[in-house]
Each structure stands twice: as structure tokens, then as C-alpha cells.
XYZ file of C-alpha atoms in Angstrom:
433
model
C 6.819 -22.991 3.787
C 3.406 -21.904 5.665
C -0.412 -23.137 5.758
C -1.404 -23.374 2.470
C -4.309 -23.035 0.244
C -4.444 -24.015 -3.442
C -2.880 -20.944 -5.344
C -6.064 -20.732 -8.023
C -8.356 -20.133 -4.859
C -6.570 -16.582 -4.121
C -9.965 -14.639 -5.248
C -12.452 -17.200 -4.419
C -11.042 -17.539 -0.538
C -10.354 -13.878 -0.303
C -13.504 -13.232 1.787
C -12.844 -15.695 4.235
C -14.246 -13.826 7.547
C -11.712 -14.089 10.434
C -14.452 -14.248 12.989
C -16.272 -17.116 11.366
C -13.230 -19.184 10.648
C -10.120 -17.981 12.060
C -7.926 -21.169 11.257
C -8.688 -20.753 7.437
C -8.398 -16.929 7.584
C -4.990 -17.428 9.122
C -3.814 -20.157 6.686
C -5.211 -18.201 3.783
C -3.160 -14.846 4.426
C -0.061 -16.857 5.167
C -0.473 -18.755 1.981
C -1.081 -15.618 -0.156
C 2.156 -14.011 1.240
C 4.172 -17.243 -0.010
C 2.314 -17.222 -3.561
C 3.816 -13.593 -4.096
C 7.205 -15.227 -3.686
C 6.612 -18.164 -6.441
C 7.967 -15.723 -9.535
C 11.194 -15.088 -7.521
C 14.710 -16.622 -7.687
C 16.424 -17.014 -4.701
C 18.776 -13.867 -5.266
C 15.531 -11.772 -5.264
C 14.614 -12.129 -1.779
C 17.778 -10.292 -0.312
C 17.099 -7.069 -2.514
C 16.952 -3.657 -1.020
C 17.072 -0.769 -3.235
C 16.680 2.040 -0.909
C 16.080 2.547 2.879
C 12.286 2.990 2.627
C 12.137 -0.530 1.001
C 12.762 -3.908 2.476
C 14.200 -7.198 1.285
C 11.341 -9.858 0.688
C 13.134 -12.255 3.042
C 12.625 -9.495 5.651
C 9.038 -9.111 4.884
C 8.668 -12.814 5.306
C 10.402 -13.170 8.593
C 9.074 -9.829 10.247
C 5.195 -10.844 9.536
C 6.197 -14.022 11.366
C 7.944 -12.365 14.043
C 4.725 -10.373 14.889
C 2.860 -13.503 15.695
C 5.584 -15.119 17.858
C 6.018 -11.741 19.758
C 2.564 -10.567 20.168
C 0.841 -13.893 20.500
C 3.127 -16.936 21.153
C 5.153 -15.385 23.650
C 2.515 -13.338 25.370
C 0.098 -16.412 26.038
C 2.852 -18.717 27.195
C 5.460 -17.335 29.687
C 7.437 -20.489 28.971
C 7.806 -20.136 25.257
C 11.159 -20.478 23.989
C 11.805 -18.135 20.754
C 12.395 -20.011 17.557
C 15.817 -17.976 17.319
C 16.561 -15.305 20.113
C 18.542 -13.258 17.692
C 15.460 -12.778 15.675
C 13.813 -10.512 17.801
C 16.509 -7.975 17.158
C 16.588 -8.582 13.342
C 13.040 -8.533 12.580
C 11.596 -5.839 15.047
C 10.483 -3.206 12.740
C 9.730 0.147 14.934
C 8.559 -1.383 18.288
C 10.751 0.643 20.573
C 9.113 -0.675 23.571
C 9.818 -4.374 22.841
C 13.715 -3.957 22.313
C 16.427 -2.851 20.092
C 16.185 -3.277 16.072
C 18.751 -3.738 13.188
C 18.951 -0.475 11.231
C 16.104 -0.376 8.500
C 18.522 0.926 5.808
C 20.718 -2.053 6.501
C 18.039 -4.916 6.137
C 19.636 -5.682 2.866
C 22.757 -6.814 4.437
C 21.148 -9.737 6.060
C 22.577 -12.565 3.898
C 22.071 -14.538 6.950
C 19.622 -16.270 8.110
C 19.245 -17.708 4.723
C 15.749 -17.857 2.835
C 15.635 -21.323 3.965
C 16.023 -20.507 7.625
C 13.094 -18.066 7.258
C 10.899 -20.473 5.747
C 11.585 -22.734 8.514
C 10.703 -20.084 10.724
C 7.395 -19.289 9.093
C 6.516 -23.214 9.223
C 7.210 -23.480 12.849
C 5.404 -20.371 13.915
C 2.407 -21.317 11.588
C 2.353 -24.656 13.169
C 2.048 -23.155 16.808
C -0.463 -20.682 15.669
C -2.774 -22.991 13.958
C -2.906 -25.494 16.662
C -3.756 -22.500 19.252
C -6.394 -21.493 16.789
C -7.934 -24.792 16.281
C -7.826 -25.634 19.779
C -9.482 -22.440 20.776
C -7.088 -21.463 23.224
C -6.818 -17.754 22.507
C -8.914 -15.340 24.420
C -10.824 -12.293 22.971
C -7.931 -10.007 23.247
C -5.315 -12.453 21.772
C -7.738 -13.113 18.821
C -7.988 -9.862 18.340
C -4.041 -9.330 17.906
C -4.215 -12.217 15.527
C -6.611 -10.376 13.272
C -4.648 -7.255 13.402
C -1.339 -9.386 12.436
C -3.197 -10.775 9.378
C -4.073 -7.278 8.408
C -0.798 -6.140 9.256
C 0.571 -9.302 6.955
C -1.663 -7.879 4.145
C -0.179 -4.573 4.197
C 3.150 -6.416 3.794
C 2.123 -8.342 0.858
C 1.399 -4.973 -0.696
C 4.862 -3.907 0.384
C 6.418 -6.878 -1.191
C 5.517 -5.955 -4.560
C 5.966 -2.193 -4.254
C 9.574 -2.915 -3.065
C 10.182 -5.746 -5.535
C 9.371 -3.233 -8.365
C 11.594 -0.342 -7.095
C 14.341 -2.909 -6.998
C 13.748 -4.309 -10.195
C 13.846 -1.064 -12.108
C 17.067 -0.185 -10.458
C 18.539 -3.248 -12.235
C 19.802 -2.244 -15.714
C 18.445 -5.529 -16.814
C 15.177 -4.479 -16.087
C 13.888 -7.803 -14.922
C 10.251 -8.875 -14.857
C 8.375 -9.981 -11.511
C 6.114 -12.067 -13.691
C 6.476 -12.920 -17.519
C 2.864 -13.772 -18.080
C 1.377 -10.304 -18.423
C -2.668 -10.258 -18.742
C -4.156 -8.923 -22.058
C -3.475 -5.199 -22.201
C -6.532 -3.096 -22.181
C -6.385 -0.519 -24.908
C -9.284 1.915 -24.303
C -10.953 3.136 -27.682
C -11.940 6.280 -25.787
C -11.065 7.717 -22.608
C -14.185 7.821 -20.137
C -15.375 11.528 -20.000
C -14.386 13.373 -16.741
C -17.387 14.209 -14.857
C -18.245 15.216 -11.214
C -19.992 13.353 -8.425
C -21.478 16.414 -6.399
C -22.198 16.481 -2.705
C -24.494 19.161 -1.037
C -22.212 19.582 2.137
C -23.057 19.861 5.557
C -22.596 17.629 8.745
C -21.385 14.314 7.886
C -20.138 11.327 10.012
C -16.867 9.541 9.009
C -14.539 7.063 10.945
C -15.034 3.272 11.468
C -17.859 2.313 13.830
C -19.698 -0.954 14.254
C -18.332 -4.604 13.715
C -15.712 -5.644 11.448
C -11.766 -5.258 11.625
C -10.393 -1.787 11.420
C -7.074 -0.266 12.622
C -7.073 2.224 15.660
C -6.265 5.176 13.414
C -9.678 4.756 11.562
C -11.529 6.001 14.731
C -13.108 7.260 16.862
C -16.391 7.778 14.494
C -16.835 11.713 14.568
C -18.693 14.385 12.981
C -17.409 16.492 10.211
C -18.661 19.527 8.496
C -18.024 19.701 4.435
C -18.609 22.685 2.133
C -20.288 21.604 -1.237
C -18.057 19.904 -3.418
C -17.432 17.795 -6.263
C -15.465 14.665 -6.805
C -14.086 13.840 -10.165
C -15.839 10.924 -11.758
C -12.499 8.986 -12.637
C -8.720 8.913 -11.721
C -6.245 11.315 -13.758
C -5.036 9.470 -16.788
C -1.390 9.190 -18.309
C -2.364 11.099 -21.360
C -3.798 13.879 -19.188
C -0.724 13.974 -17.249
C 1.349 14.102 -20.338
C -0.314 17.464 -21.183
C 0.698 19.007 -17.866
C 4.226 17.679 -18.611
C 3.979 19.162 -22.233
C 3.005 22.643 -20.696
C 6.075 22.891 -18.380
C 4.586 21.393 -15.312
C 7.865 20.393 -13.906
C 9.425 23.746 -14.816
C 7.043 26.089 -13.477
C 7.571 26.768 -9.762
C 4.197 28.648 -9.480
C 2.228 25.330 -9.486
C 4.407 23.511 -6.776
C 4.392 23.633 -2.806
C 7.780 25.003 -1.693
C 8.918 21.719 -0.426
C 7.713 20.113 -3.751
C 9.603 22.570 -5.737
C 12.710 21.764 -3.667
C 12.356 18.256 -4.177
C 11.662 18.370 -7.948
C 15.037 20.367 -8.330
C 17.152 18.231 -5.845
C 16.196 15.245 -7.513
C 15.828 16.285 -11.047
C 12.031 14.992 -11.474
C 10.818 15.473 -14.931
C 8.138 12.646 -15.021
C 6.444 9.931 -12.772
C 8.573 7.440 -11.240
C 9.263 4.660 -13.782
C 8.657 6.551 -16.711
C 11.611 6.455 -19.334
C 12.631 7.483 -22.875
C 16.126 8.156 -24.516
C 15.375 11.368 -26.240
C 12.257 13.866 -26.363
C 11.131 12.608 -29.874
C 10.679 8.895 -28.626
C 7.267 8.097 -26.871
C 7.407 7.088 -23.289
C 7.894 3.660 -21.810
C 7.008 2.694 -18.398
C 8.369 0.085 -16.191
C 5.782 -2.536 -14.687
C 5.964 -5.520 -12.633
C 5.802 -7.422 -15.991
C 8.738 -5.467 -17.431
C 8.749 -2.383 -19.703
C 6.088 -1.538 -22.108
C 4.869 1.413 -24.048
C 2.952 3.947 -21.859
C -1.210 3.672 -22.410
C -2.388 7.163 -22.191
C -5.907 5.947 -20.985
C -4.549 4.106 -17.938
C -4.425 5.974 -14.642
C -0.968 7.760 -13.825
C 0.675 6.339 -11.099
C 3.754 6.474 -8.828
C 3.655 10.119 -8.221
C 4.142 11.961 -4.863
C 1.781 14.274 -3.142
C 3.895 17.032 -4.600
C 3.212 16.300 -8.245
C -0.280 15.442 -7.461
C -1.172 18.568 -6.032
C 0.691 20.427 -8.807
C -1.157 18.537 -11.434
C -4.681 19.643 -9.557
C -3.478 23.410 -9.197
C -2.576 23.016 -13.155
C -6.137 22.183 -13.875
C -7.612 24.745 -11.773
C -9.036 22.188 -9.333
C -7.712 20.610 -6.032
C -7.019 17.413 -4.217
C -10.130 15.971 -2.230
C -10.043 16.000 1.565
C -10.113 12.647 3.176
C -13.525 13.417 4.630
C -14.981 14.652 1.235
C -13.420 11.299 -0.341
C -14.953 9.085 2.511
C -18.487 10.633 2.549
C -18.737 9.966 -1.275
C -17.286 6.389 -1.317
C -18.924 4.991 1.899
C -21.462 2.647 1.165
C -20.348 1.821 -2.261
C -19.801 -2.097 -2.977
C -16.011 -2.733 -2.793
C -14.754 -4.068 -6.295
C -12.384 -3.439 -8.883
C -8.664 -3.846 -9.991
C -7.028 -5.169 -6.746
C -4.361 -7.918 -6.553
C -6.856 -10.705 -7.069
C -7.228 -9.679 -10.646
C -3.467 -10.110 -11.231
C -3.102 -7.202 -13.373
C -0.673 -5.832 -10.939
C -1.170 -2.516 -12.935
C -3.638 0.046 -13.042
C -6.414 -0.165 -15.667
C -8.406 2.525 -17.696
C -11.774 3.381 -16.343
C -14.713 1.275 -17.866
C -18.356 1.055 -16.736
C -21.337 3.197 -16.283
C -21.029 3.945 -12.790
C -21.040 7.867 -12.043
C -18.036 7.221 -9.804
C -15.397 4.939 -11.405
C -12.155 3.663 -9.808
C -13.188 4.380 -6.356
C -11.483 1.067 -5.225
C -8.429 -0.509 -6.364
C -6.213 0.717 -9.191
C -4.037 3.331 -7.448
C -3.995 4.683 -4.023
C -5.704 8.419 -4.096
C -3.595 11.279 -2.476
C -5.693 13.513 -0.520
C -5.215 16.828 0.986
C -5.317 16.063 4.339
C -2.388 15.565 6.698
C -2.357 12.221 8.514
C -3.430 13.306 12.060
C -5.281 11.889 15.087
C -9.058 11.733 14.721
C -10.910 13.855 17.383
C -10.721 11.859 21.067
C -8.326 9.510 19.640
C -6.090 7.647 21.762
C -3.309 5.219 21.034
C -3.986 1.453 22.231
C -1.838 0.662 25.406
C 1.429 -1.065 25.231
C 3.458 -1.972 22.349
C 0.976 -2.245 19.836
C 0.168 1.228 20.377
C 3.045 2.208 18.310
C 1.564 0.602 15.113
C 0.021 4.076 14.009
C -0.214 6.601 16.411
C 3.457 7.362 16.468
C 3.488 8.365 12.845
C 0.805 10.991 12.900
C 3.394 13.772 11.794
C 4.605 14.971 8.489
C 2.569 12.463 6.378
C -0.447 12.740 4.248
C -3.373 10.555 3.714
C -4.280 8.299 0.684
C -7.694 6.457 0.171
C -9.265 3.594 -1.918
C -6.348 0.756 -2.225
C -4.365 0.002 -5.311
C -4.026 -2.830 -7.903
C -1.769 -4.416 -5.280
C -4.077 -4.340 -2.444
C -5.684 -7.464 -1.240
C -9.628 -6.423 -1.642
C -10.763 -7.765 1.652
C -8.181 -5.573 3.413
C -10.109 -2.514 1.980
C -12.812 -0.332 3.556
C -14.296 3.240 3.357
C -12.669 4.153 6.375
C -9.143 2.982 5.769
C -6.485 5.662 5.955
C -3.207 4.843 4.215
C -0.408 7.515 4.951
C 3.066 8.154 3.594
C 5.392 11.296 3.421
C 4.544 13.700 0.412
C 7.786 12.982 -1.334
C 6.735 9.125 -1.802
C 6.563 7.702 -5.346
C 7.304 3.972 -5.247
C 3.872 3.032 -3.818
C 1.084 2.653 -6.606
C -0.171 6.323 -5.776
C -2.379 8.322 -8.089
C -4.572 11.287 -8.475
C -8.471 12.007 -8.286
C -9.593 15.659 -8.461
C -11.903 17.559 -6.660
C -13.875 20.896 -7.023
C -15.616 23.601 -4.804
C -19.298 23.660 -6.067
């Protein structure tokens, strides 16, 4: 299907640097996407449960279309597309490239078949690996290849989040995998403490060597008032207390749009929480199927509205993205990422004063997704990658249990609409000092 590395080498090979060995980096990322498909039946590849989600088959083809369009066609004027129709089928949102198939209808694409998409990936990989091995690409096109690999890692995460939503919509509640790792039952929940910051002028945003998306810069100065960041994530048990105190029935806790959304959709708990009656314990749907809720685990699959309402209920607030970055910058990037294969948040453990800064859940901030000072979107079609979405969305930080570890940095700005719940999003509190 693609250039392969052994499946068991996912963790060991995850830090191959693109600049040092682009051939290995390309093969590794493309193979990891294929590895995510190993547990699937052929029917699973076409599943689309809502407009915001996409079928696995579409993810496989779209990430391939990226390399074909922005690298192969760009460097060779005589290049003949694998299938001229794929430019329409698998373009996502690049208006300057051409027309595209409507996003809500991606699940209707029974053709091309999965086998045809696999052949597409193999053909493009062969061409790409030849170019990389020969050193035929200039610095600008190598930069685009590296962007394409990080783009593919974003789609690896989307494959898992979209599949989870689709499987949860199935009354059979099928499991993505049937070999769950041992459950972590915490004997005691780590005490909630605070990591303080004196405030003042700080510098945030990406600078120096290493990959970053354009929306992570330019680096610039910010002023932060003295604040404290919670030492760990909010747990399911703590969120249950919010629910028991009428959290979903108290309009004074909610932003106006959030309260409208709660009533419109009938929310009474985070996404994937289920129980048949009030006397029954909550159960939660995971990528390994249904199981009992673990109170010590971080609460996950909550919207910005729910995160904000919970924070108001506690008397605290959500951190700004600047507060998050100045606290977490320089801390080693480790934790519960996709390499752990837990595919679910784990309870906080360890002696670090700031636990779960990386992995487990994407942490909602209180910051609107907006351009940094002096930001300019890149010229050309790739300028559409981030810049045009800087409206009506909110920033999340830190990565999740389905994020590749080497895809994460302190400056990384994820962003979703405030009502989004199908991503692995959770809560870390902040307070004024």
C-alpha cells in the first residue's frame, strides 16, 4: 500500500528527523497511516457519520493527493495524474486549486474502491521516494514534503477520531481494536495543585530550526498577568460532581451560544457517556468498545462550552494560549500519545509539578484562534492551509492520546469550533494569582 516500516517500530522510529533522512521520514509516516487501517474491515473504510468527519478511504486518498498536487505536479510540467478525477474527489478546501466534491457527501463515494485508493497511494509513494532518494527536490519542495508529512499526521489523528464517532453511531458499538491495554485504576487521584507564574513580558511563537505550521508564528512578545496553571487535567470524577450539581441545567454557568447548544442538542453529559437510567453507573464508548467510566481518568470529548461552564462552576477559568505556552515551553515532550497504543486518556501519575502537559487530551484554552501580530499567510494555494480559518474557532494545546508524539511542540496551535466534541478535547484550569 505504501513504503513500509515494521509495525512494531512505530515508537522506535517516530523521531526520525526529516532534515536528516527524508526518505525514511516519508516512508515512516506513510506506513503509520496504513498501520492505523490494519484493524478495519473493508466496509469500515467508507464510513462517514457526520459532515465534520470523513471516511478513512477519503483520508488515505486526500493525503496522497496532497503530494501528487503540490509536489509531483509542481516539479514536472509533463506529469500525468494517476486519475484526473481525483483532483475533484480528494481536494479538501483549496479553492485556488479547483472545484471539490462536497464535504458532507464524502461517504457516498463507494467508488473509487479501497483497492483503487491503495494503488493510488502505492503509485504516488513510488514516485515520491524516487525523487527523495535521488535528491531531485529543491529546498522549497522539500519544505512542502515536510509540510505534507505533518499534514498526514493530522489526518492520522482524524482517522481515529472520525472512526470513533462512526462506530459510536452504530447500535452494535463495534470496537476499533479488541486488544485493550491493561486498565489503569488509580488508587488515589493526584491532588490538584497550581504551577504559578509571576507574569510579565514573555515571548511566544515558533522561532529557530525545526518544522512549524505558519500559524505558529511570527514569534512575538505578550504580557501576562500573574497566573497559576492547574497541576493536572480535570478528571471524570470531578466532572461528575459538576453534573450532579445541575451543571447542564444552570444557564448562569454557560456562555449564551453554549446554553443554546445544550438545549438544542439535549446535552446532559460529555460525548460517548451512556447509561440507561439514573441509578446505573455511567459507561463510556472507547476505541476498544464500551466500558465502565473510570473516575480518575481525564474527562474527554467535551466542547469549549462545557469546558468553560465547568471552569465557571469551580470559580476558576480556562488558561489563555499564551499562559499555556509560557508554562509548558521547554518541558520535555512525553506522555500518553498514539505511540502508547492506549488510545484513551490515562489517570495522572508521577511527581512532576505539571502533569499531563503533553498527550492524553487536547486542552481547551480561552483564546480565539486569530493571527499573531505581523502574520501573513504564505503565497499560493498553501496559504489556504491555516490562514483562512482564523475566525470563529478556539485554540487547543498539548496534543492527545491519538496524536503522534513527534508531531507536537509547545508552539502548536490546534483549533476547532467551540461546539466540537468528537475530538479528544479536555480541560485544564487556570486562575489569577
